[in-house]
Amino acid sequence: MSVHGRVGIGWDVHRLVEGRPLVLGGVKVPHGRGLLGHSDGDVVLHALADAVLGAAGLGDIGDQFAPEDPKFKDIESSIILHEALAGARALGLVPGNADIVLVAEEPRLGPLKKVIASRVAALMGLGPNAVNLKVKTAEGLGPVGAGEAMEAHAVVLLVPAAR
Ligand code: MG
């Protein structure tokens, strides 16, 4: 592909429920509740995978991981991200950097920002400075503010793979 880069955007939201582990960016976070989903519900990796697929022009994760397919039940979302990256790589594109916004009322995620960003960078095959994570609350507004859900936004730049 004779381009300098291709950008993609991703967004996701998952409901917070009792009796599920909380996994954010591939990191297990101690909390009384976790994200409901057919997979592990990792809202960060889902937003990222959608951003990768968008940048590659490959649609979205719903196209590739049908929510009703039992084969994907409770799978780790790192598999979803890896599939998205494999699709991009098949087109000669690799991630250049990612910027993520995670919106969660609680727990306090500020102290885990670097840990989650490093894990995401490792999953994407990037150096730690190539993944930036922002965590915000929703200021008590809406379902995210009420602690009923978490939301993530991601932007990913894909660049031509070195030959
Ligand atoms: Mg999702």
PDB file of C-alpha atoms and ligand atoms in Angstrom:
ATOM      1  CA  MET A   1       0.000   0.000   0.000  1.00  0.00           C
ATOM      2  CA  SER A   2       1.682   3.215  -1.072  1.00  0.00           C
ATOM      3  CA  VAL A   3       0.522   5.341   1.830  1.00  0.00           C
ATOM      4  CA  HIS A   4       2.347   6.801   4.835  1.00  0.00           C
ATOM      5  CA  GLY A   5      -0.282   5.632   7.261  1.00  0.00           C
ATOM      6  CA  ARG A   6      -3.909   4.758   7.779  1.00  0.00           C
ATOM      7  CA  VAL A   7      -5.855   5.824  10.836  1.00  0.00           C
ATOM      8  CA  GLY A   8      -8.756   4.007  12.499  1.00  0.00           C
ATOM      9  CA  ILE A   9     -11.120   4.715  15.367  1.00  0.00           C
ATOM     10  CA  GLY A  10     -12.786   2.295  17.781  1.00  0.00           C
ATOM     11  CA  TRP A  11     -15.361   2.594  20.552  1.00  0.00           C
ATOM     12  CA  ASP A  12     -16.935   0.076  22.871  1.00  0.00           C
ATOM     13  CA  VAL A  13     -19.068  -0.156  25.983  1.00  0.00           C
ATOM     14  CA  HIS A  14     -19.718  -3.080  28.329  1.00  0.00           C
ATOM     15  CA  ARG A  15     -22.037  -3.487  31.287  1.00  0.00           C
ATOM     16  CA  LEU A  16     -20.456  -4.005  34.745  1.00  0.00           C
ATOM     17  CA  VAL A  17     -21.881  -6.966  36.648  1.00  0.00           C
ATOM     18  CA  GLU A  18     -21.185  -9.038  39.750  1.00  0.00           C
ATOM     19  CA  GLY A  19     -19.376 -12.349  39.418  1.00  0.00           C
ATOM     20  CA  ARG A  20     -17.088 -11.495  36.509  1.00  0.00           C
ATOM     21  CA  PRO A  21     -13.373 -10.708  36.577  1.00  0.00           C
ATOM     22  CA  LEU A  22     -12.487  -7.177  35.463  1.00  0.00           C
ATOM     23  CA  VAL A  23     -10.001  -7.277  32.560  1.00  0.00           C
ATOM     24  CA  LEU A  24      -8.810  -3.999  31.043  1.00  0.00           C
ATOM     25  CA  GLY A  25      -6.196  -3.933  28.320  1.00  0.00           C
ATOM     26  CA  GLY A  26      -5.358  -7.553  29.118  1.00  0.00           C
ATOM     27  CA  VAL A  27      -4.709  -6.722  32.793  1.00  0.00           C
ATOM     28  CA  LYS A  28      -6.810  -8.294  35.563  1.00  0.00           C
ATOM     29  CA  VAL A  29      -7.901  -5.461  37.824  1.00  0.00           C
ATOM     30  CA  PRO A  30      -9.077  -6.236  41.377  1.00  0.00           C
ATOM     31  CA  HIS A  31     -12.689  -5.041  41.679  1.00  0.00           C
ATOM     32  CA  GLY A  32     -15.960  -6.423  42.944  1.00  0.00           C
ATOM     33  CA  ARG A  33     -17.479  -6.490  39.486  1.00  0.00           C
ATOM     34  CA  GLY A  34     -16.398  -7.198  35.913  1.00  0.00           C
ATOM     35  CA  LEU A  35     -17.483  -6.501  32.374  1.00  0.00           C
ATOM     36  CA  LEU A  36     -20.246  -8.603  30.903  1.00  0.00           C
ATOM     37  CA  GLY A  37     -19.575  -9.929  27.416  1.00  0.00           C
ATOM     38  CA  HIS A  38     -19.467 -12.983  25.247  1.00  0.00           C
ATOM     39  CA  SER A  39     -15.660 -12.824  25.489  1.00  0.00           C
ATOM     40  CA  ASP A  40     -13.883 -11.599  28.634  1.00  0.00           C
ATOM     41  CA  GLY A  41     -15.542  -8.217  27.984  1.00  0.00           C
ATOM     42  CA  ASP A  42     -12.250  -6.294  27.738  1.00  0.00           C
ATOM     43  CA  VAL A  43     -13.623  -2.983  26.534  1.00  0.00           C
ATOM     44  CA  VAL A  44     -10.137  -1.537  25.918  1.00  0.00           C
ATOM     45  CA  LEU A  45      -8.975  -4.337  23.616  1.00  0.00           C
ATOM     46  CA  HIS A  46     -12.307  -4.351  21.762  1.00  0.00           C
ATOM     47  CA  ALA A  47     -12.047  -0.625  21.018  1.00  0.00           C
ATOM     48  CA  LEU A  48      -8.426  -1.161  19.929  1.00  0.00           C
ATOM     49  CA  ALA A  49      -9.250  -4.125  17.692  1.00  0.00           C
ATOM     50  CA  ASP A  50     -11.991  -2.083  16.012  1.00  0.00           C
ATOM     51  CA  ALA A  51      -9.544   0.784  15.491  1.00  0.00           C
ATOM     52  CA  VAL A  52      -7.033  -1.625  13.890  1.00  0.00           C
ATOM     53  CA  LEU A  53      -9.707  -3.133  11.631  1.00  0.00           C
ATOM     54  CA  GLY A  54     -10.963   0.336  10.721  1.00  0.00           C
ATOM     55  CA  ALA A  55      -7.485   1.554   9.804  1.00  0.00           C
ATOM     56  CA  ALA A  56      -6.963  -1.559   7.669  1.00  0.00           C
ATOM     57  CA  GLY A  57     -10.365  -1.174   5.994  1.00  0.00           C
ATOM     58  CA  LEU A  58     -11.460  -4.575   7.339  1.00  0.00           C
ATOM     59  CA  GLY A  59     -14.817  -3.732   8.890  1.00  0.00           C
ATOM     60  CA  ASP A  60     -15.338  -4.390  12.601  1.00  0.00           C
ATOM     61  CA  ILE A  61     -15.005  -7.128  15.195  1.00  0.00           C
ATOM     62  CA  GLY A  62     -18.680  -8.024  14.843  1.00  0.00           C
ATOM     63  CA  ASP A  63     -17.873  -9.157  11.273  1.00  0.00           C
ATOM     64  CA  GLN A  64     -15.026 -11.382  12.458  1.00  0.00           C
ATOM     65  CA  PHE A  65     -16.207 -12.598  15.886  1.00  0.00           C
ATOM     66  CA  ALA A  66     -19.940 -13.271  15.715  1.00  0.00           C
ATOM     67  CA  PRO A  67     -21.282 -12.758  19.257  1.00  0.00           C
ATOM     68  CA  GLU A  68     -23.570 -15.794  18.917  1.00  0.00           C
ATOM     69  CA  ASP A  69     -20.717 -18.155  17.937  1.00  0.00           C
ATOM     70  CA  PRO A  70     -20.049 -20.460  20.963  1.00  0.00           C
ATOM     71  CA  LYS A  71     -16.436 -20.856  19.824  1.00  0.00           C
ATOM     72  CA  PHE A  72     -15.761 -17.304  21.045  1.00  0.00           C
ATOM     73  CA  LYS A  73     -17.400 -17.699  24.462  1.00  0.00           C
ATOM     74  CA  ASP A  74     -15.219 -16.237  27.238  1.00  0.00           C
ATOM     75  CA  ILE A  75     -12.173 -15.999  24.935  1.00  0.00           C
ATOM     76  CA  GLU A  76      -9.418 -13.645  25.950  1.00  0.00           C
ATOM     77  CA  SER A  77      -9.792 -10.433  24.002  1.00  0.00           C
ATOM     78  CA  SER A  78      -6.060 -10.468  23.228  1.00  0.00           C
ATOM     79  CA  ILE A  79      -7.009 -13.143  20.664  1.00  0.00           C
ATOM     80  CA  ILE A  80      -9.440 -10.713  19.045  1.00  0.00           C
ATOM     81  CA  LEU A  81      -6.753  -8.022  18.926  1.00  0.00           C
ATOM     82  CA  HIS A  82      -4.221 -10.472  17.504  1.00  0.00           C
ATOM     83  CA  GLU A  83      -6.653 -11.503  14.756  1.00  0.00           C
ATOM     84  CA  ALA A  84      -7.228  -7.857  13.854  1.00  0.00           C
ATOM     85  CA  LEU A  85      -3.474  -7.221  13.736  1.00  0.00           C
ATOM     86  CA  ALA A  86      -2.973 -10.347  11.618  1.00  0.00           C
ATOM     87  CA  GLY A  87      -5.561  -9.027   9.145  1.00  0.00           C
ATOM     88  CA  ALA A  88      -3.707  -5.715   8.933  1.00  0.00           C
ATOM     89  CA  ARG A  89      -0.337  -7.420   8.574  1.00  0.00           C
ATOM     90  CA  ALA A  90      -1.678  -9.465   5.660  1.00  0.00           C
ATOM     91  CA  LEU A  91      -2.185  -6.104   3.951  1.00  0.00           C
ATOM     92  CA  GLY A  92       1.378  -5.024   4.774  1.00  0.00           C
ATOM     93  CA  LEU A  93       0.327  -2.775   7.662  1.00  0.00           C
ATOM     94  CA  VAL A  94       1.621  -2.745  11.256  1.00  0.00           C
ATOM     95  CA  PRO A  95       0.649  -0.512  14.175  1.00  0.00           C
ATOM     96  CA  GLY A  96       2.592   2.724  14.591  1.00  0.00           C
ATOM     97  CA  ASN A  97       0.936   4.010  17.745  1.00  0.00           C
ATOM     98  CA  ALA A  98      -2.325   3.928  19.664  1.00  0.00           C
ATOM     99  CA  ASP A  99      -4.140   6.448  21.833  1.00  0.00           C
ATOM    100  CA  ILE A 100      -6.879   5.219  24.166  1.00  0.00           C
ATOM    101  CA  VAL A 101      -9.457   6.851  26.431  1.00  0.00           C
ATOM    102  CA  LEU A 102     -10.996   4.604  29.090  1.00  0.00           C
ATOM    103  CA  VAL A 103     -14.042   5.984  30.885  1.00  0.00           C
ATOM    104  CA  ALA A 104     -14.822   4.324  34.219  1.00  0.00           C
ATOM    105  CA  GLU A 105     -16.315   5.729  37.408  1.00  0.00           C
ATOM    106  CA  GLU A 106     -14.560   3.190  39.637  1.00  0.00           C
ATOM    107  CA  PRO A 107     -12.212   1.631  40.607  1.00  0.00           C
ATOM    108  CA  ARG A 108      -9.575   4.375  40.489  1.00  0.00           C
ATOM    109  CA  LEU A 109      -7.481   3.406  37.477  1.00  0.00           C
ATOM    110  CA  GLY A 110      -4.947   6.234  37.504  1.00  0.00           C
ATOM    111  CA  PRO A 111      -2.342   4.130  39.342  1.00  0.00           C
ATOM    112  CA  LEU A 112      -2.743   1.352  36.730  1.00  0.00           C
ATOM    113  CA  LYS A 113      -2.414   3.520  33.627  1.00  0.00           C
ATOM    114  CA  LYS A 114       1.213   2.637  32.944  1.00  0.00           C
ATOM    115  CA  VAL A 115       0.681  -1.059  33.666  1.00  0.00           C
ATOM    116  CA  ILE A 116      -2.269  -1.308  31.271  1.00  0.00           C
ATOM    117  CA  ALA A 117      -0.550   0.785  28.573  1.00  0.00           C
ATOM    118  CA  SER A 118       2.575  -1.411  28.783  1.00  0.00           C
ATOM    119  CA  ARG A 119       0.506  -4.570  28.484  1.00  0.00           C
ATOM    120  CA  VAL A 120      -1.372  -3.185  25.470  1.00  0.00           C
ATOM    121  CA  ALA A 121       1.935  -2.135  23.877  1.00  0.00           C
ATOM    122  CA  ALA A 122       3.313  -5.650  24.366  1.00  0.00           C
ATOM    123  CA  LEU A 123       0.170  -7.168  22.824  1.00  0.00           C
ATOM    124  CA  MET A 124       0.580  -4.891  19.809  1.00  0.00           C
ATOM    125  CA  GLY A 125       4.310  -5.480  19.450  1.00  0.00           C
ATOM    126  CA  LEU A 126       5.011  -1.819  20.190  1.00  0.00           C
ATOM    127  CA  GLY A 127       7.407  -0.001  22.505  1.00  0.00           C
ATOM    128  CA  PRO A 128       5.889   1.429  25.697  1.00  0.00           C
ATOM    129  CA  ASN A 129       5.945   4.991  24.367  1.00  0.00           C
ATOM    130  CA  ALA A 130       3.785   4.064  21.384  1.00  0.00           C
ATOM    131  CA  VAL A 131       0.667   3.391  23.467  1.00  0.00           C
ATOM    132  CA  ASN A 132      -0.955   6.199  25.431  1.00  0.00           C
ATOM    133  CA  LEU A 133      -3.804   5.533  27.865  1.00  0.00           C
ATOM    134  CA  LYS A 134      -6.027   8.175  29.421  1.00  0.00           C
ATOM    135  CA  VAL A 135      -8.474   7.266  32.167  1.00  0.00           C
ATOM    136  CA  LYS A 136     -11.408   9.481  32.994  1.00  0.00           C
ATOM    137  CA  THR A 137     -14.585   9.311  35.013  1.00  0.00           C
ATOM    138  CA  ALA A 138     -17.922  10.329  33.512  1.00  0.00           C
ATOM    139  CA  GLU A 139     -18.439  12.843  36.348  1.00  0.00           C
ATOM    140  CA  GLY A 140     -21.384  10.813  37.607  1.00  0.00           C
ATOM    141  CA  LEU A 141     -23.299  11.250  34.353  1.00  0.00           C
ATOM    142  CA  GLY A 142     -25.137   8.533  32.445  1.00  0.00           C
ATOM    143  CA  PRO A 143     -24.742   4.757  32.898  1.00  0.00           C
ATOM    144  CA  VAL A 144     -20.937   4.976  32.961  1.00  0.00           C
ATOM    145  CA  GLY A 145     -21.132   7.670  35.620  1.00  0.00           C
ATOM    146  CA  ALA A 146     -23.543   5.519  37.617  1.00  0.00           C
ATOM    147  CA  GLY A 147     -20.966   2.706  37.592  1.00  0.00           C
ATOM    148  CA  GLU A 148     -23.186   0.466  35.457  1.00  0.00           C
ATOM    149  CA  ALA A 149     -20.752   0.276  32.521  1.00  0.00           C
ATOM    150  CA  MET A 150     -17.303   1.136  31.218  1.00  0.00           C
ATOM    151  CA  GLU A 151     -16.518   2.694  27.877  1.00  0.00           C
ATOM    152  CA  ALA A 152     -13.363   2.916  25.768  1.00  0.00           C
ATOM    153  CA  HIS A 153     -12.320   4.918  22.719  1.00  0.00           C
ATOM    154  CA  ALA A 154      -9.199   4.162  20.688  1.00  0.00           C
ATOM    155  CA  VAL A 155      -7.341   5.597  17.728  1.00  0.00           C
ATOM    156  CA  VAL A 156      -4.707   3.495  15.970  1.00  0.00           C
ATOM    157  CA  LEU A 157      -2.289   4.461  13.229  1.00  0.00           C
ATOM    158  CA  LEU A 158      -1.185   1.672  10.904  1.00  0.00           C
ATOM    159  CA  VAL A 159       1.978   2.151   8.903  1.00  0.00           C
ATOM    160  CA  PRO A 160       3.523   0.096   6.096  1.00  0.00           C
ATOM    161  CA  ALA A 161       5.530  -2.824   7.480  1.00  0.00           C
ATOM    162  CA  ALA A 162       9.301  -2.591   6.982  1.00  0.00           C
ATOM    163  CA  ARG A 163      10.406  -4.966   4.241  1.00  0.00           C
TER     164      ARG A 163
HETATM  165 MG    MG B   1     -17.092  -5.377  23.131  1.00  0.00          MG
END
